[in-house]
């Protein structure tokens, strides 16, 4: 007999995971797809990681340079870069010491001699010294101690009253090879500058700030291509997975789930690659420390940013890569049916030209503010103007690609040209991505070419005549004393007094170290230097600018090459279905390859010309744009053009095996 009563409840569908459970399952799915995706999935992840690691490495190097200037200033900022007024500067109640700096030379290297006289018993000790030097005491750097031991006394040691009292530790040096002498003094020091602390002093503010502001400009010049590389690397995975994500969306996956699936892989790979990038910068710091800037090398620890900065760099890089991946999946999330139907994104419109006008206006305003504002923020403000023009180059790039595509389509005389023009019109923004890094590299070259030519032409100081500026302001009496001293030593030299200086022309081949040491008793410690040696800061800055141009251009082209290769591969993967159909329709692979070259070379030349003009505009506040036509500028621009085209061709050649693979495979994305 059947039981009576309420019918048994039928089993229903399992409850849908909610909130965090859905996110957890989506994350697990994304990582599972990466782990089980096969060789191509791991190859794409490797490309993403390589691009992110390279961008992070260069950003960490730039941040390390900024850290280095601060670290160097904390050790040597108390030393004046030059001599103060002849009658000395007025001391105040907060003054702890009087400091005077004198430039000297030995074996062709600059030596800084610093006289310090305490004005209070609680003055403390200068950085690198265990105590305040007593009057007459001599504290020297290890490099100076080596020269005092190895050089004959009449070439160097006789310039000082006695042997060294102690050694300056690395905490008081710019780098281990710096030549510096600290002498104890008492009472008044002619030409001395009063200081209120040894910990931080504005005495070298002008010199340090010039380098710091130039470093900020270099950060912008390298940072924007680095960020573009992060976006290119992130889009590589998004392009490879776009069809799968659209399918998941159509099967009912929520917006958050699809977005999380899309970005988890990129975020995981980017985070690991960012750690690799900062670790590589840490390991490369000793090699980077050998690059001389500001007249010396560095301590390796100077170029290693603090742990919080490195942590923020890793987080920021991972976040930027994640945001780029989110932007790459926007089409999937908003319109998955459009992905399935192969709808292309909207075309670049002429309204982008307004952005160029706005960008030029913002740059002009930023340049004016940098010139009239505080020097502490001048580089940041000018860097912001550069950043805006950088953005404008990227903004109008797709529009230029669209116009070039329209021209190629109308004037096509071959299947490859027609195909290239149609592909440019079909997706101008996607076609510009492989060119973005190289276009920005041309922008950087346009900015640096006239500066480089001007710097090369400015290094013309005389090195044959020595000049002495007497501390007592009596050049005639000093000239007579110098003549008598040199005659007594049998050193033939032409000595003439001028209004403020004594002009000394040593005979050809004369030992200048011997001459300088011989004149110490009669010049009272005043420097005897040639024009080139007196303008030591300018000479060093000239060389540093040249080295900086090479470093920035090398880094920019390295980023551009990596970005071009990555985005070229992403574009092939993004268009794999169309390319496969063209091959099935009988289009030869050589035609597809020529079309790919045409759709990169022609837009690159036009975009490069625009970027070059904007780069010259950025350089105009410093030098005339016509300096780019000087031999140094022409060589730089010609090199940029050749290297840029070679990089495009190299990226095309590197992705040719991938083109062959995606056009011959049958079905499946993986």
XYZ file of C-alpha atoms in Angstrom:
670
model
C 0.000 0.000 0.000
C 1.356 3.394 -1.007
C 2.070 5.881 1.679
C -0.081 8.927 1.722
C 0.855 12.481 2.613
C 2.852 15.290 1.045
C 4.805 14.324 -2.038
C 8.556 14.109 -1.679
C 10.440 17.188 -2.876
C 12.167 16.806 -6.217
C 15.902 17.502 -6.246
C 16.585 20.975 -7.632
C 19.611 22.480 -9.329
C 22.642 22.996 -7.163
C 22.882 26.450 -5.683
C 24.944 28.908 -7.705
C 28.143 30.047 -6.057
C 27.885 33.557 -4.762
C 30.234 36.449 -4.211
C 33.679 35.340 -3.182
C 33.028 31.731 -4.236
C 32.340 32.858 -7.806
C 35.496 34.951 -7.815
C 37.535 32.076 -6.383
C 36.250 29.663 -9.005
C 36.938 32.178 -11.769
C 40.484 32.672 -10.512
C 41.044 28.923 -10.337
C 39.666 28.569 -13.875
C 42.013 31.239 -15.225
C 45.086 29.709 -13.619
C 43.991 26.256 -14.789
C 43.689 27.547 -18.365
C 47.223 28.902 -18.094
C 48.609 25.684 -16.606
C 46.902 23.384 -19.092
C 46.954 25.710 -22.081
C 49.824 23.981 -23.829
C 52.955 25.286 -25.471
C 51.323 28.337 -27.031
C 49.784 29.443 -23.738
C 53.141 29.220 -22.024
C 54.848 30.993 -24.942
C 52.378 33.868 -24.739
C 52.795 34.046 -20.959
C 56.576 34.100 -21.454
C 56.283 37.023 -23.883
C 54.112 38.869 -21.391
C 56.621 38.203 -18.628
C 59.605 39.272 -20.740
C 57.954 42.552 -21.687
C 56.874 43.339 -18.130
C 60.274 42.411 -16.683
C 62.095 44.635 -19.189
C 59.823 47.599 -18.506
C 60.123 47.111 -14.745
C 63.917 46.857 -14.938
C 64.252 50.187 -16.728
C 61.790 51.896 -14.389
C 63.726 50.555 -11.405
C 66.981 51.858 -12.915
C 65.444 55.329 -13.278
C 64.157 55.286 -9.695
C 67.576 54.058 -8.587
C 69.199 57.099 -10.192
C 66.851 59.412 -8.283
C 67.679 57.576 -5.073
C 71.364 57.883 -5.918
C 71.280 61.677 -6.173
C 69.594 61.917 -2.774
C 72.070 59.486 -1.217
C 75.051 61.325 -2.696
C 73.736 64.691 -1.525
C 73.226 63.371 2.015
C 76.952 62.530 2.169
C 78.524 65.437 0.295
C 75.908 68.206 0.270
C 77.689 70.069 3.077
C 80.671 70.720 0.809
C 80.280 73.884 -1.285
C 80.519 73.364 -5.032
C 82.496 76.603 -5.361
C 84.067 79.403 -3.397
C 81.983 82.103 -1.736
C 82.665 85.862 -1.735
C 86.291 86.885 -1.240
C 85.471 88.551 2.084
C 83.422 85.534 3.174
C 79.718 85.259 3.884
C 78.124 86.523 7.070
C 77.673 83.960 9.827
C 74.497 83.713 11.877
C 73.518 82.383 15.281
C 72.784 78.968 13.763
C 76.168 78.701 12.029
C 78.212 75.719 13.217
C 81.185 75.981 10.855
C 82.774 77.931 8.027
C 83.510 75.863 4.926
C 85.636 76.762 1.893
C 86.131 74.594 -1.169
C 89.087 74.822 -3.551
C 89.470 72.931 -6.815
C 92.783 71.342 -7.702
C 94.145 68.825 -10.207
C 96.491 65.871 -10.031
C 97.320 63.345 -12.786
C 94.510 64.927 -14.809
C 91.847 64.240 -12.172
C 89.968 66.844 -10.104
C 90.705 67.123 -6.399
C 88.415 68.932 -3.975
C 90.146 70.541 -1.000
C 87.699 71.518 1.743
C 88.762 73.773 4.631
C 86.432 73.635 7.623
C 86.616 75.823 10.716
C 84.108 75.215 13.545
C 82.376 78.231 15.066
C 80.809 76.314 17.985
C 82.183 73.544 20.200
C 79.120 71.386 19.535
C 79.524 71.536 15.754
C 79.864 67.758 15.465
C 81.807 65.939 12.770
C 81.469 66.197 8.973
C 80.151 63.033 7.232
C 82.855 60.382 6.919
C 85.019 61.804 9.722
C 85.106 60.519 13.288
C 85.530 64.048 14.687
C 85.962 67.654 13.675
C 89.494 68.168 12.251
C 91.751 70.220 14.494
C 93.522 73.218 12.940
C 96.210 71.974 10.551
C 94.966 68.372 10.479
C 94.535 66.652 7.146
C 91.840 64.031 6.439
C 91.933 62.431 3.006
C 89.941 59.926 0.976
C 91.520 56.492 0.395
C 92.179 57.401 -3.251
C 94.122 60.532 -2.185
C 96.062 58.473 0.370
C 97.133 56.118 -2.424
C 98.357 59.046 -4.559
C 100.264 60.535 -1.616
C 102.107 57.227 -1.253
C 102.774 56.536 -4.927
C 103.471 59.958 -6.492
C 106.727 61.847 -5.913
C 106.324 64.399 -3.133
C 107.119 67.339 -5.433
C 104.142 66.426 -7.604
C 101.481 66.175 -4.905
C 102.362 65.623 -1.234
C 104.320 68.902 -0.914
C 101.077 70.827 -1.484
C 100.080 69.997 2.090
C 101.657 70.919 5.412
C 102.021 67.396 6.698
C 100.964 63.765 6.443
C 97.303 62.749 6.694
C 95.747 62.465 10.129
C 92.974 60.071 9.099
C 90.923 58.612 6.272
C 87.475 59.705 5.170
C 85.089 56.742 5.273
C 82.644 55.920 2.437
C 79.891 57.709 4.404
C 81.537 61.000 3.385
C 82.397 60.281 -0.252
C 80.505 60.400 -3.505
C 82.104 57.130 -4.557
C 85.120 55.075 -3.410
C 87.456 56.655 -6.005
C 86.710 60.314 -5.203
C 89.712 62.580 -4.573
C 88.876 64.846 -1.622
C 90.885 66.434 1.191
C 89.375 67.957 4.354
C 91.647 70.364 6.282
C 91.030 71.731 9.737
C 91.023 75.481 10.079
C 90.536 78.149 12.711
C 89.181 81.668 12.727
C 88.173 83.394 9.518
C 88.508 81.692 6.124
C 88.513 84.062 3.113
C 85.836 82.911 0.680
C 84.221 80.594 3.248
C 80.511 79.824 3.425
C 78.703 79.417 6.778
C 76.697 76.249 7.283
C 74.174 75.358 9.973
C 74.291 71.549 9.684
C 76.396 68.782 8.174
C 73.367 66.559 7.643
C 71.718 68.508 4.834
C 72.887 71.704 3.234
C 71.799 73.637 0.128
C 75.381 74.371 -0.863
C 75.315 72.043 -3.859
C 71.633 72.589 -4.576
C 72.186 74.117 -8.010
C 74.427 71.308 -9.257
C 72.457 68.486 -7.644
C 69.109 69.931 -8.722
C 70.225 70.175 -12.348
C 70.995 66.472 -12.341
C 67.887 65.585 -10.380
C 65.617 67.495 -12.761
C 67.360 65.958 -15.786
C 66.810 62.554 -14.216
C 63.098 63.273 -13.876
C 63.011 64.173 -17.568
C 64.789 60.885 -18.336
C 62.240 59.033 -16.196
C 59.453 60.497 -18.322
C 61.292 59.790 -21.575
C 61.753 56.132 -20.609
C 58.696 55.705 -18.411
C 56.049 56.285 -21.060
C 57.459 53.662 -23.479
C 57.824 51.325 -20.489
C 54.148 51.753 -19.606
C 53.251 51.242 -23.262
C 55.248 48.022 -23.219
C 53.302 46.846 -20.176
C 50.057 47.479 -22.034
C 51.334 45.714 -25.143
C 52.377 42.687 -23.127
C 49.024 42.537 -21.345
C 47.084 42.810 -24.605
C 48.973 39.822 -25.984
C 47.154 37.454 -23.644
C 43.858 39.298 -24.080
C 44.044 38.889 -27.857
C 44.821 35.197 -27.545
C 41.875 34.566 -25.230
C 39.260 36.924 -26.632
C 37.226 34.218 -28.375
C 37.211 31.958 -25.336
C 36.158 34.820 -23.069
C 33.327 35.729 -25.438
C 32.147 32.127 -25.382
C 32.148 32.114 -21.576
C 30.151 35.349 -21.603
C 27.560 33.920 -23.988
C 27.249 30.779 -21.850
C 26.126 32.921 -18.922
C 29.284 33.913 -17.111
C 28.899 37.196 -15.292
C 30.788 40.386 -16.093
C 32.929 40.083 -12.990
C 33.734 36.445 -13.700
C 34.786 37.088 -17.300
C 36.854 40.097 -16.283
C 38.540 38.138 -13.509
C 39.299 35.208 -15.807
C 40.805 37.619 -18.323
C 43.021 39.536 -15.934
C 44.104 36.883 -13.421
C 46.633 35.364 -15.778
C 48.051 38.759 -16.707
C 48.162 39.909 -13.081
C 49.924 36.731 -11.932
C 52.492 36.796 -14.735
C 53.027 40.566 -14.387
C 53.567 40.344 -10.635
C 56.190 37.603 -11.011
C 57.867 39.437 -13.913
C 57.908 42.717 -11.953
C 59.691 40.989 -9.075
C 62.199 39.614 -11.592
C 62.709 43.131 -12.996
C 63.448 44.785 -9.641
C 65.648 41.843 -8.637
C 67.620 42.266 -11.872
C 68.114 45.980 -11.112
C 69.360 45.069 -7.646
C 71.875 42.612 -9.091
C 72.981 45.019 -11.840
C 73.562 47.904 -9.408
C 77.352 47.282 -9.089
C 77.734 47.423 -12.876
C 75.504 50.496 -13.146
C 77.562 52.190 -10.415
C 80.516 52.321 -12.833
C 78.631 54.807 -15.065
C 80.013 58.217 -14.091
C 77.556 61.054 -13.598
C 78.204 64.320 -11.830
C 81.956 63.782 -11.982
C 82.132 60.399 -10.297
C 80.710 56.932 -10.114
C 78.411 55.631 -7.434
C 78.217 53.277 -4.551
C 76.164 50.238 -5.541
C 73.769 50.867 -2.641
C 73.121 54.382 -3.982
C 71.438 52.901 -7.046
C 69.285 50.470 -5.084
C 65.990 52.159 -4.231
C 64.508 51.668 -0.794
C 62.385 48.557 -0.235
C 59.077 50.532 -0.104
C 59.862 52.091 -3.503
C 60.608 48.689 -5.013
C 57.425 47.260 -3.498
C 55.378 50.131 -4.911
C 57.058 49.605 -8.289
C 56.037 45.942 -8.321
C 52.473 46.768 -7.255
C 52.223 49.624 -9.745
C 53.517 47.540 -12.654
C 51.153 44.665 -11.843
C 48.278 47.135 -11.528
C 49.074 48.821 -14.853
C 49.287 45.457 -16.607
C 45.998 44.420 -15.026
C 44.287 47.644 -16.104
C 45.590 47.112 -19.637
C 44.147 43.597 -19.602
C 40.809 44.945 -18.353
C 40.795 47.484 -21.186
C 41.540 44.669 -23.626
C 38.497 42.695 -22.444
C 36.059 45.602 -22.509
C 34.772 44.563 -25.919
C 34.168 41.028 -24.642
C 32.317 42.169 -21.544
C 30.169 44.769 -23.251
C 29.429 42.986 -26.536
C 30.357 39.329 -26.751
C 28.203 38.906 -29.850
C 30.349 41.507 -31.594
C 33.429 39.425 -30.874
C 31.788 36.332 -32.318
C 30.725 38.287 -35.434
C 34.284 39.759 -35.747
C 33.051 43.321 -35.307
C 35.994 45.678 -35.225
C 36.430 48.599 -32.824
C 35.408 52.080 -33.853
C 37.673 54.032 -36.151
C 39.966 56.894 -35.107
C 38.186 60.201 -35.682
C 39.456 63.625 -36.716
C 38.483 65.027 -33.319
C 41.800 63.618 -32.082
C 43.504 66.581 -33.754
C 41.987 68.822 -31.084
C 43.937 66.827 -28.537
C 47.164 67.724 -30.339
C 46.338 71.433 -30.139
C 45.509 71.091 -26.447
C 48.725 69.143 -25.836
C 50.897 71.831 -27.435
C 49.146 74.464 -25.335
C 49.680 72.490 -22.123
C 53.351 71.992 -22.977
C 53.824 75.719 -23.562
C 52.175 76.495 -20.216
C 54.246 73.850 -18.402
C 57.464 75.169 -19.950
C 56.637 78.719 -18.860
C 55.837 77.500 -15.345
C 59.091 75.523 -15.185
C 61.103 78.608 -16.115
C 59.429 80.980 -13.660
C 58.697 78.588 -10.792
C 60.838 77.013 -8.100
C 63.893 75.077 -9.330
C 62.912 72.216 -7.017
C 59.915 71.388 -9.200
C 61.079 72.750 -12.554
C 62.041 69.334 -13.892
C 58.769 67.805 -12.703
C 56.713 70.538 -14.374
C 58.651 70.293 -17.630
C 58.405 66.506 -17.413
C 54.637 66.866 -17.139
C 54.653 68.913 -20.336
C 56.701 66.209 -22.041
C 54.269 63.604 -20.753
C 51.338 65.478 -22.279
C 53.030 65.675 -25.685
C 53.917 61.990 -25.390
C 50.237 61.296 -24.859
C 49.344 63.405 -27.879
C 51.719 61.382 -30.068
C 49.860 58.246 -29.008
C 46.477 59.973 -29.396
C 46.891 61.059 -33.005
C 48.797 57.913 -34.006
C 45.676 55.846 -34.826
C 44.237 58.762 -36.830
C 47.429 58.951 -38.876
C 47.233 55.198 -39.437
C 43.658 55.529 -40.651
C 44.563 58.317 -43.091
C 47.566 56.359 -44.379
C 45.338 53.303 -44.807
C 42.822 55.304 -46.812
C 45.582 56.619 -49.056
C 47.058 53.131 -49.557
C 43.639 51.691 -50.415
C 42.919 54.361 -53.038
C 46.365 54.122 -54.640
C 46.861 50.345 -54.336
C 48.613 48.726 -57.295
C 49.187 45.306 -55.736
C 47.201 42.833 -53.617
C 49.595 43.279 -50.706
C 49.167 47.068 -50.665
C 45.377 46.786 -50.936
C 45.257 44.215 -48.158
C 47.510 46.363 -45.945
C 45.387 49.467 -46.543
C 42.155 47.638 -45.738
C 43.618 46.217 -42.541
C 44.752 49.683 -41.472
C 41.260 51.043 -42.078
C 39.695 48.059 -40.337
C 41.537 48.582 -37.038
C 43.725 51.712 -36.936
C 44.212 51.543 -33.182
C 45.381 47.947 -33.288
C 47.671 48.736 -36.245
C 49.280 51.618 -34.323
C 50.181 49.524 -31.283
C 53.283 47.886 -32.851
C 54.432 51.350 -33.937
C 53.797 53.214 -30.685
C 57.127 52.425 -29.031
C 59.176 53.274 -32.112
C 57.208 56.471 -32.682
C 57.955 57.563 -29.132
C 61.610 56.648 -29.681
C 61.698 59.033 -32.647
C 60.079 61.671 -30.405
C 62.872 61.183 -27.871
C 65.483 61.408 -30.626
C 63.921 64.617 -31.921
C 64.133 66.070 -28.428
C 67.731 64.952 -27.841
C 69.283 65.513 -31.301
C 69.587 69.329 -31.130
C 70.593 69.131 -27.461
C 73.347 66.652 -28.322
C 74.624 68.798 -31.201
C 74.644 71.923 -29.024
C 76.481 70.131 -26.230
C 79.087 68.780 -28.654
C 79.736 72.285 -29.971
C 79.962 73.854 -26.524
C 82.936 71.835 -25.292
C 85.649 74.198 -26.514
C 87.387 75.483 -23.369
C 91.088 76.312 -23.636
C 93.430 73.807 -22.001
C 96.792 75.464 -22.727
C 96.720 78.467 -20.353
C 96.626 78.285 -16.541
C 94.845 80.964 -14.526
C 95.467 82.044 -10.939
C 93.013 84.234 -9.037
C 94.848 85.627 -5.993
C 92.883 85.498 -2.755
C 94.106 88.997 -1.803
C 92.947 90.499 -5.101
C 96.463 91.704 -6.078
C 97.301 90.056 -9.439
C 100.417 92.180 -10.093
C 102.058 91.193 -6.820
C 101.028 87.567 -7.308
C 102.489 87.552 -10.842
C 105.817 88.815 -9.545
C 105.887 86.140 -6.829
C 104.982 83.409 -9.326
C 107.725 84.548 -11.739
C 110.344 84.558 -9.013
C 109.320 81.128 -7.769
C 109.361 79.522 -11.242
C 112.708 81.151 -12.134
C 114.228 79.811 -8.928
C 113.093 76.304 -9.845
C 114.227 76.631 -13.460
C 110.690 76.282 -14.867
C 110.246 78.418 -17.979
C 106.734 79.878 -18.219
C 105.128 83.073 -19.460
C 103.498 84.951 -16.570
C 101.284 88.022 -17.117
C 98.943 89.809 -14.693
C 95.445 90.804 -15.859
C 92.755 92.815 -14.117
C 91.742 89.981 -11.761
C 93.877 86.979 -12.694
C 97.450 85.901 -13.312
C 97.916 84.290 -16.709
C 100.468 81.441 -16.768
C 101.481 79.734 -20.021
C 103.659 76.695 -19.245
C 106.022 75.395 -21.905
C 104.815 72.486 -24.074
C 105.094 69.170 -22.291
C 105.557 70.760 -18.859
C 104.562 68.661 -15.854
C 101.575 70.588 -14.525
C 101.452 68.633 -11.276
C 105.060 69.695 -10.597
C 104.246 73.317 -11.471
C 101.149 73.458 -9.251
C 102.991 71.938 -6.319
C 105.862 74.391 -6.760
C 103.507 77.397 -6.626
C 101.743 76.399 -3.378
C 104.009 78.538 -1.118
C 103.319 81.730 -3.101
C 99.643 81.416 -4.124
C 98.226 80.839 -0.650
C 96.174 77.827 -1.642
C 94.474 79.562 -4.563
C 93.736 77.202 -7.500
C 95.937 77.211 -10.610
C 93.715 75.785 -13.347
C 93.087 75.947 -17.082
C 89.745 77.157 -18.424
C 88.588 73.593 -18.980
C 89.590 72.650 -15.442
C 88.006 75.746 -13.904
C 84.770 74.981 -15.698
C 84.831 71.511 -14.226
C 81.089 71.389 -13.530
C 80.268 72.507 -17.067
C 82.731 70.060 -18.607
C 81.387 67.207 -16.509
C 77.791 68.191 -17.298
C 78.626 68.220 -21.009
C 80.000 64.693 -20.846
C 77.117 63.550 -18.672
C 74.548 64.899 -21.114
C 76.206 62.965 -23.920
C 76.243 59.771 -21.866
C 72.684 60.401 -20.743
C 71.518 60.753 -24.339
C 73.101 57.412 -25.189
C 71.570 55.713 -22.136
C 68.073 57.128 -22.685
C 68.076 56.357 -26.398
C 69.394 52.839 -25.800
C 66.737 52.203 -23.160
C 63.991 53.696 -25.336
C 64.933 51.596 -28.343
C 65.247 48.511 -26.173
C 61.709 49.124 -24.957
C 60.553 49.894 -28.489
C 62.078 46.702 -29.876
C 60.486 44.587 -27.147
C 57.143 46.341 -27.599
C 57.253 46.013 -31.391
C 57.941 42.293 -31.211
C 55.280 41.707 -28.564
C 52.553 43.698 -30.290
C 53.413 42.216 -33.690
C 52.835 38.754 -32.210
C 49.637 39.953 -30.525
C 48.344 41.361 -33.822
C 48.981 38.069 -35.614
C 47.111 36.185 -32.894
C 44.308 38.735 -32.932
C 43.835 38.323 -36.699
C 44.506 34.599 -36.894
C 41.013 33.692 -38.137
C 41.115 36.283 -40.920
C 44.634 35.283 -41.903
C 43.685 31.602 -41.900
C 40.730 32.293 -44.196
C 42.915 34.282 -46.579
C 45.327 31.361 -46.811
C 42.458 28.939 -47.408
C 41.228 31.268 -50.164
C 44.569 30.892 -51.913
C 46.481 33.986 -50.752
C 50.215 33.189 -50.738
C 52.047 33.579 -47.458
C 54.493 35.974 -49.154
C 51.600 38.334 -49.971
C 50.444 38.297 -46.346
C 53.993 38.969 -45.193
C 54.434 41.898 -47.622
C 51.105 43.290 -46.467
C 52.262 43.157 -42.858
C 55.446 45.052 -43.707
C 53.537 47.656 -45.688
C 51.063 48.234 -42.870
C 53.918 48.977 -40.488
C 56.604 50.784 -42.510
C 54.417 53.452 -44.131
C 52.472 54.490 -41.016
C 55.727 54.446 -39.043
C 57.389 56.913 -41.416
C 54.456 59.346 -41.238
C 54.010 59.015 -37.475
C 57.774 59.276 -37.045
C 57.881 62.551 -38.974
C 55.151 64.022 -36.745
C 56.893 62.750 -33.600
C 60.174 64.256 -34.801
C 58.588 67.698 -35.201
C 57.040 67.484 -31.727
C 60.380 66.369 -30.272
C 62.122 69.366 -31.831
C 59.375 71.542 -30.351
C 60.172 70.149 -26.894
C 63.864 70.961 -27.351
C 63.197 74.533 -28.505
C 63.180 76.014 -24.957
C 66.821 74.903 -24.569
C 68.429 75.101 -28.017
C 67.466 76.096 -31.536
C 65.789 73.334 -33.512
C 68.269 73.994 -36.342
C 70.951 72.407 -34.153
C 69.472 69.082 -35.270
C 70.969 69.842 -38.700
C 74.480 69.936 -37.246
C 76.614 66.844 -37.954
C 76.002 65.384 -34.489
C 72.250 65.891 -34.759
C 72.071 64.475 -38.285
C 74.036 61.404 -37.250
C 71.680 60.831 -34.345
C 68.531 61.268 -36.446
C 69.902 59.093 -39.245
C 70.774 56.386 -36.747
C 67.294 56.572 -35.258
C 65.683 56.189 -38.688
C 67.857 53.220 -39.647
C 67.442 51.514 -36.274
C 63.688 52.159 -36.251
C 63.115 50.599 -39.659
C 65.427 47.713 -38.758
C 63.439 47.078 -35.585
C 60.162 46.995 -37.512
C 61.611 44.563 -40.027
C 63.089 42.518 -37.200
C 59.758 42.354 -35.388
C 58.081 41.307 -38.619
C 60.686 38.602 -39.204
C 60.408 37.369 -35.608
C 56.646 36.914 -35.908
C 56.790 35.267 -39.353
C 56.935 31.728 -37.899
C 53.858 32.587 -35.835
C 52.121 33.857 -38.992
C 52.912 30.596 -40.759
C 51.662 28.576 -37.780
C 48.318 30.355 -37.353
C 47.566 30.293 -41.084
C 48.235 26.575 -41.477
C 46.697 25.178 -38.280
C 43.194 23.805 -38.356
C 40.786 24.900 -35.658
C 41.419 25.698 -32.067
C 43.105 28.607 -30.551
C 45.695 26.764 -28.676
